[in-house]
PDB file of C-alpha atoms in Angstrom:
ATOM      1  CA  MET A   1      91.551  42.483-143.467  1.00  0.00           C
ATOM      2  CA  ARG A   2      91.578  40.503-140.248  1.00  0.00           C
ATOM      3  CA  GLY A   3      89.030  37.914-139.206  1.00  0.00           C
ATOM      4  CA  ALA A   4      89.669  37.820-135.450  1.00  0.00           C
ATOM      5  CA  ASN A   5      90.446  40.199-132.611  1.00  0.00           C
ATOM      6  CA  GLU A   6      94.115  40.739-131.759  1.00  0.00           C
ATOM      7  CA  THR A   7      95.879  42.379-128.814  1.00  0.00           C
ATOM      8  CA  TRP A   8      99.250  44.068-129.139  1.00  0.00           C
ATOM      9  CA  ARG A   9     101.507  45.858-126.714  1.00  0.00           C
ATOM     10  CA  GLY A  10     102.522  49.283-128.004  1.00  0.00           C
ATOM     11  CA  GLN A  11     103.978  52.630-127.022  1.00  0.00           C
ATOM     12  CA  ASP A  12     102.021  55.878-126.812  1.00  0.00           C
ATOM     13  CA  GLU A  13     104.619  58.138-128.384  1.00  0.00           C
ATOM     14  CA  VAL A  14     102.815  61.351-127.428  1.00  0.00           C
ATOM     15  CA  LEU A  15     102.659  60.591-123.698  1.00  0.00           C
ATOM     16  CA  GLY A  16     105.590  58.163-123.593  1.00  0.00           C
ATOM     17  CA  ARG A  17     103.788  55.266-121.935  1.00  0.00           C
ATOM     18  CA  PRO A  18     103.220  51.609-122.754  1.00  0.00           C
ATOM     19  CA  VAL A  19      99.705  50.669-123.890  1.00  0.00           C
ATOM     20  CA  LEU A  20      97.712  47.661-125.032  1.00  0.00           C
ATOM     21  CA  VAL A  21      95.964  47.995-128.390  1.00  0.00           C
ATOM     22  CA  HIS A  22      93.034  45.654-128.931  1.00  0.00           C
ATOM     23  CA  LEU A  23      92.257  45.413-132.665  1.00  0.00           C
ATOM     24  CA  LEU A  24      88.664  44.432-133.354  1.00  0.00           C
ATOM     25  CA  ALA A  25      87.384  42.399-136.270  1.00  0.00           C
ATOM     26  CA  PRO A  26      85.067  44.774-138.146  1.00  0.00           C
ATOM     27  CA  ARG A  27      82.764  41.999-139.321  1.00  0.00           C
ATOM     28  CA  ASP A  28      82.420  40.370-135.888  1.00  0.00           C
ATOM     29  CA  PRO A  29      78.784  40.725-134.774  1.00  0.00           C
ATOM     30  CA  HIS A  30      80.000  41.646-131.249  1.00  0.00           C
ATOM     31  CA  THR A  31      82.235  44.558-132.353  1.00  0.00           C
ATOM     32  CA  ALA A  32      79.581  47.284-132.015  1.00  0.00           C
ATOM     33  CA  GLN A  33      78.674  46.040-128.539  1.00  0.00           C
ATOM     34  CA  VAL A  34      82.360  45.818-127.534  1.00  0.00           C
ATOM     35  CA  LEU A  35      82.864  49.445-128.607  1.00  0.00           C
ATOM     36  CA  ARG A  36      79.800  50.570-126.633  1.00  0.00           C
ATOM     37  CA  LEU A  37      80.868  48.640-123.542  1.00  0.00           C
ATOM     38  CA  ALA A  38      84.432  49.969-123.825  1.00  0.00           C
ATOM     39  CA  ARG A  39      83.050  53.525-123.774  1.00  0.00           C
ATOM     40  CA  ASP A  40      81.159  52.607-120.594  1.00  0.00           C
ATOM     41  CA  ALA A  41      84.330  51.026-119.167  1.00  0.00           C
ATOM     42  CA  ALA A  42      86.183  54.301-119.707  1.00  0.00           C
ATOM     43  CA  LEU A  43      84.015  55.667-116.872  1.00  0.00           C
ATOM     44  CA  ALA A  44      85.867  53.403-114.412  1.00  0.00           C
ATOM     45  CA  THR A  45      88.603  55.805-113.366  1.00  0.00           C
ATOM     46  CA  ASP A  46      89.699  53.939-110.224  1.00  0.00           C
ATOM     47  CA  SER A  47      93.389  53.056-110.499  1.00  0.00           C
ATOM     48  CA  ARG A  48      92.528  49.414-109.782  1.00  0.00           C
ATOM     49  CA  PHE A  49      90.941  49.061-113.223  1.00  0.00           C
ATOM     50  CA  LEU A  50      93.042  48.697-116.345  1.00  0.00           C
ATOM     51  CA  ARG A  51      91.782  51.933-117.864  1.00  0.00           C
ATOM     52  CA  VAL A  52      90.368  52.339-121.355  1.00  0.00           C
ATOM     53  CA  LEU A  53      92.305  55.245-122.865  1.00  0.00           C
ATOM     54  CA  ASP A  54      90.732  55.413-126.317  1.00  0.00           C
ATOM     55  CA  VAL A  55      87.913  53.856-128.329  1.00  0.00           C
ATOM     56  CA  VAL A  56      88.226  54.235-132.102  1.00  0.00           C
ATOM     57  CA  ASP A  57      85.184  53.151-134.063  1.00  0.00           C
ATOM     58  CA  THR A  58      85.954  54.429-137.524  1.00  0.00           C
ATOM     59  CA  GLU A  59      89.091  55.937-138.926  1.00  0.00           C
ATOM     60  CA  VAL A  60      89.905  55.993-142.632  1.00  0.00           C
ATOM     61  CA  GLY A  61      91.872  52.864-143.561  1.00  0.00           C
ATOM     62  CA  THR A  62      91.746  51.430-140.021  1.00  0.00           C
ATOM     63  CA  ASP A  63      89.598  48.778-138.384  1.00  0.00           C
ATOM     64  CA  PRO A  64      88.043  49.605-134.980  1.00  0.00           C
ATOM     65  CA  TYR A  65      90.357  49.371-131.975  1.00  0.00           C
ATOM     66  CA  LEU A  66      90.637  50.028-128.247  1.00  0.00           C
ATOM     67  CA  VAL A  67      93.616  51.416-126.352  1.00  0.00           C
ATOM     68  CA  TYR A  68      94.180  50.401-122.730  1.00  0.00           C
ATOM     69  CA  GLU A  69      96.777  51.388-120.212  1.00  0.00           C
ATOM     70  CA  TYR A  70      99.460  48.719-119.821  1.00  0.00           C
ATOM     71  CA  SER A  71     100.535  47.400-116.465  1.00  0.00           C
ATOM     72  CA  ALA A  72     103.128  44.657-116.048  1.00  0.00           C
ATOM     73  CA  GLY A  73     102.237  41.770-113.788  1.00  0.00           C
ATOM     74  CA  GLN A  74     100.699  38.322-113.610  1.00  0.00           C
ATOM     75  CA  THR A  75      97.070  37.361-113.562  1.00  0.00           C
ATOM     76  CA  LEU A  76      95.800  35.776-110.374  1.00  0.00           C
ATOM     77  CA  GLU A  77      95.183  32.710-112.567  1.00  0.00           C
ATOM     78  CA  LYS A  78      98.960  32.377-113.097  1.00  0.00           C
ATOM     79  CA  VAL A  79      99.794  33.235-109.487  1.00  0.00           C
ATOM     80  CA  LEU A  80      97.490  30.460-108.232  1.00  0.00           C
ATOM     81  CA  GLN A  81      99.299  27.896-110.387  1.00  0.00           C
ATOM     82  CA  ALA A  82     101.984  27.943-107.669  1.00  0.00           C
ATOM     83  CA  GLY A  83      99.376  27.124-105.010  1.00  0.00           C
ATOM     84  CA  PRO A  84      96.947  28.895-102.698  1.00  0.00           C
ATOM     85  CA  LEU A  85      97.695  32.297-101.214  1.00  0.00           C
ATOM     86  CA  THR A  86      98.040  33.133 -97.540  1.00  0.00           C
ATOM     87  CA  GLY A  87      95.113  34.651 -95.687  1.00  0.00           C
ATOM     88  CA  VAL A  88      96.849  38.036 -95.655  1.00  0.00           C
ATOM     89  CA  GLU A  89      97.531  37.946 -99.420  1.00  0.00           C
ATOM     90  CA  THR A  90      93.952  36.879-100.104  1.00  0.00           C
ATOM     91  CA  ALA A  91      92.523  39.588 -97.841  1.00  0.00           C
ATOM     92  CA  TRP A  92      94.628  42.250 -99.578  1.00  0.00           C
ATOM     93  CA  ILE A  93      93.475  41.237-103.064  1.00  0.00           C
ATOM     94  CA  LEU A  94      89.803  40.876-102.137  1.00  0.00           C
ATOM     95  CA  ARG A  95      89.749  44.190-100.264  1.00  0.00           C
ATOM     96  CA  GLU A  96      91.261  45.990-103.252  1.00  0.00           C
ATOM     97  CA  VAL A  97      88.756  44.444-105.653  1.00  0.00           C
ATOM     98  CA  ALA A  98      85.779  45.044-103.344  1.00  0.00           C
ATOM     99  CA  ASP A  99      86.771  48.685-102.763  1.00  0.00           C
ATOM    100  CA  ALA A 100      87.050  49.303-106.513  1.00  0.00           C
ATOM    101  CA  LEU A 101      83.727  47.593-107.194  1.00  0.00           C
ATOM    102  CA  ILE A 102      81.944  49.829-104.681  1.00  0.00           C
ATOM    103  CA  GLY A 103      82.718  52.890-106.803  1.00  0.00           C
ATOM    104  CA  LEU A 104      81.809  51.089-110.013  1.00  0.00           C
ATOM    105  CA  HIS A 105      78.488  49.886-108.590  1.00  0.00           C
ATOM    106  CA  ALA A 106      77.698  53.406-107.335  1.00  0.00           C
ATOM    107  CA  GLN A 107      77.870  54.532-110.988  1.00  0.00           C
ATOM    108  CA  GLY A 108      75.421  51.777-111.981  1.00  0.00           C
ATOM    109  CA  HIS A 109      78.076  49.661-113.728  1.00  0.00           C
ATOM    110  CA  TYR A 110      79.182  46.095-113.016  1.00  0.00           C
ATOM    111  CA  HIS A 111      82.121  43.917-114.007  1.00  0.00           C
ATOM    112  CA  ARG A 112      80.117  40.668-114.398  1.00  0.00           C
ATOM    113  CA  HIS A 113      83.162  38.555-115.357  1.00  0.00           C
ATOM    114  CA  LEU A 114      85.420  38.788-112.336  1.00  0.00           C
ATOM    115  CA  SER A 115      87.722  35.760-112.122  1.00  0.00           C
ATOM    116  CA  PRO A 116      91.379  34.838-111.564  1.00  0.00           C
ATOM    117  CA  ALA A 117      91.893  35.563-115.299  1.00  0.00           C
ATOM    118  CA  THR A 118      90.641  39.156-114.955  1.00  0.00           C
ATOM    119  CA  LEU A 119      92.704  40.118-111.900  1.00  0.00           C
ATOM    120  CA  LEU A 120      96.255  41.299-112.509  1.00  0.00           C
ATOM    121  CA  ILE A 121      98.788  41.440-109.673  1.00  0.00           C
ATOM    122  CA  THR A 122     101.482  43.977-110.505  1.00  0.00           C
ATOM    123  CA  ALA A 123     105.150  43.629-109.571  1.00  0.00           C
ATOM    124  CA  SER A 124     104.549  46.060-106.689  1.00  0.00           C
ATOM    125  CA  GLY A 125     101.634  43.947-105.396  1.00  0.00           C
ATOM    126  CA  ASN A 126      98.855  46.233-106.592  1.00  0.00           C
ATOM    127  CA  VAL A 127      95.682  44.794-108.061  1.00  0.00           C
ATOM    128  CA  LYS A 128      94.316  45.756-111.483  1.00  0.00           C
ATOM    129  CA  MET A 129      91.010  44.500-112.847  1.00  0.00           C
ATOM    130  CA  LEU A 130      90.870  43.599-116.530  1.00  0.00           C
ATOM    131  CA  GLY A 131      88.002  43.205-118.934  1.00  0.00           C
ATOM    132  CA  PHE A 132      85.350  45.383-117.321  1.00  0.00           C
ATOM    133  CA  GLY A 133      82.634  45.904-119.902  1.00  0.00           C
ATOM    134  CA  VAL A 134      84.405  44.374-122.876  1.00  0.00           C
ATOM    135  CA  ASN A 135      84.249  40.750-121.696  1.00  0.00           C
ATOM    136  CA  GLU A 136      80.498  41.090-121.449  1.00  0.00           C
ATOM    137  CA  ALA A 137      80.067  41.068-125.231  1.00  0.00           C
ATOM    138  CA  ALA A 138      82.200  37.972-125.765  1.00  0.00           C
ATOM    139  CA  GLN A 139      81.039  36.023-122.696  1.00  0.00           C
ATOM    140  CA  PRO A 140      77.387  36.488-121.796  1.00  0.00           C
ATOM    141  CA  SER A 141      76.830  36.670-118.063  1.00  0.00           C
ATOM    142  CA  ASP A 142      74.347  34.726-115.995  1.00  0.00           C
ATOM    143  CA  ASP A 143      71.090  36.570-116.764  1.00  0.00           C
ATOM    144  CA  ARG A 144      69.523  35.251-113.566  1.00  0.00           C
ATOM    145  CA  LEU A 145      71.755  37.554-111.514  1.00  0.00           C
ATOM    146  CA  ASP A 146      71.794  41.317-111.460  1.00  0.00           C
ATOM    147  CA  GLY A 147      75.218  42.924-111.907  1.00  0.00           C
ATOM    148  CA  GLN A 148      75.866  43.504-108.231  1.00  0.00           C
ATOM    149  CA  SER A 149      74.928  39.927-107.271  1.00  0.00           C
ATOM    150  CA  SER A 150      77.080  38.592-110.090  1.00  0.00           C
ATOM    151  CA  ASP A 151      80.105  40.576-108.853  1.00  0.00           C
ATOM    152  CA  VAL A 152      79.561  39.565-105.203  1.00  0.00           C
ATOM    153  CA  GLN A 153      79.280  35.874-106.128  1.00  0.00           C
ATOM    154  CA  ALA A 154      82.434  36.176-108.242  1.00  0.00           C
ATOM    155  CA  LEU A 155      84.269  37.740-105.269  1.00  0.00           C
ATOM    156  CA  GLY A 156      83.289  34.719-103.187  1.00  0.00           C
ATOM    157  CA  LYS A 157      84.628  32.360-105.845  1.00  0.00           C
ATOM    158  CA  VAL A 158      87.909  34.280-106.082  1.00  0.00           C
ATOM    159  CA  LEU A 159      88.161  34.171-102.266  1.00  0.00           C
ATOM    160  CA  TYR A 160      87.617  30.410-102.308  1.00  0.00           C
ATOM    161  CA  ALA A 161      90.159  29.860-105.094  1.00  0.00           C
ATOM    162  CA  SER A 162      92.757  32.083-103.451  1.00  0.00           C
ATOM    163  CA  LEU A 163      92.544  30.222-100.135  1.00  0.00           C
ATOM    164  CA  THR A 164      92.278  26.670-101.516  1.00  0.00           C
ATOM    165  CA  GLY A 165      93.905  26.724-104.939  1.00  0.00           C
ATOM    166  CA  ARG A 166      90.728  25.182-106.389  1.00  0.00           C
ATOM    167  CA  TRP A 167      87.805  26.550-108.355  1.00  0.00           C
ATOM    168  CA  PRO A 168      84.305  26.068-106.875  1.00  0.00           C
ATOM    169  CA  ASP A 169      82.598  25.560-110.267  1.00  0.00           C
ATOM    170  CA  GLY A 170      84.689  22.689-111.595  1.00  0.00           C
ATOM    171  CA  GLU A 171      88.066  22.762-113.327  1.00  0.00           C
ATOM    172  CA  ARG A 172      88.785  26.267-114.646  1.00  0.00           C
ATOM    173  CA  PHE A 173      91.586  28.781-114.744  1.00  0.00           C
ATOM    174  CA  GLY A 174      94.147  25.992-114.481  1.00  0.00           C
ATOM    175  CA  LEU A 175      92.749  25.029-111.068  1.00  0.00           C
ATOM    176  CA  ARG A 176      91.388  21.676-110.036  1.00  0.00           C
ATOM    177  CA  ALA A 177      87.740  21.437-109.124  1.00  0.00           C
ATOM    178  CA  ALA A 178      86.805  21.994-105.501  1.00  0.00           C
ATOM    179  CA  PRO A 179      85.715  18.963-103.525  1.00  0.00           C
ATOM    180  CA  SER A 180      81.952  18.922-103.193  1.00  0.00           C
ATOM    181  CA  VAL A 181      79.212  17.458-101.076  1.00  0.00           C
ATOM    182  CA  ASP A 182      75.754  17.279-102.624  1.00  0.00           C
ATOM    183  CA  GLY A 183      76.997  19.417-105.519  1.00  0.00           C
ATOM    184  CA  ARG A 184      78.211  22.273-103.304  1.00  0.00           C
ATOM    185  CA  PRO A 185      81.915  23.153-102.920  1.00  0.00           C
ATOM    186  CA  VAL A 186      83.487  22.403 -99.565  1.00  0.00           C
ATOM    187  CA  LEU A 187      86.017  24.767 -98.018  1.00  0.00           C
ATOM    188  CA  SER A 188      88.672  22.467 -96.658  1.00  0.00           C
ATOM    189  CA  LEU A 189      91.478  23.579 -94.374  1.00  0.00           C
ATOM    190  CA  ILE A 190      93.394  20.478 -95.413  1.00  0.00           C
ATOM    191  CA  HIS A 191      94.343  20.550 -99.078  1.00  0.00           C
ATOM    192  CA  ILE A 192      93.478  17.312-100.832  1.00  0.00           C
TER     193      ILE A 192
END
């Protein structure tokens, strides 16, 4: 019996495709919420979301698990380790994310944990969003913001990080903290 969640890459032998299998700790107090949120996340059918393919709560002799589509690539977090992106690259990524969020928001659902760690850039340059729904159980969101406001603010932070190579809320995602004046991040055209 496991005590922590694990993620494995696997092969769907029926459909012949690579998948990610996220094994859940049955005794974790968040497991029931993760399963519920994963079912909600399965509603996000836009190709820019890493889709939830299966949610298994109980199966004889098996702990609960989730199956996601697999897409090769690098997170924006890793991409930004090499430095800021160009304006064109940034615009492409943000447009893709914003377009996908519009459909999600229209269904009354929100990502709430958008960051460089939850954006995957595929080898072909496409954008995939990770962690919709499931991250919410493990990382509580800012309750002061509604889901749409939370996602819009996160888009602004990703925009800032992509253009400057810094994170506006202090050191995170392997990025240095943004310079600030009176506690507010400053967008600088000259990298310090």
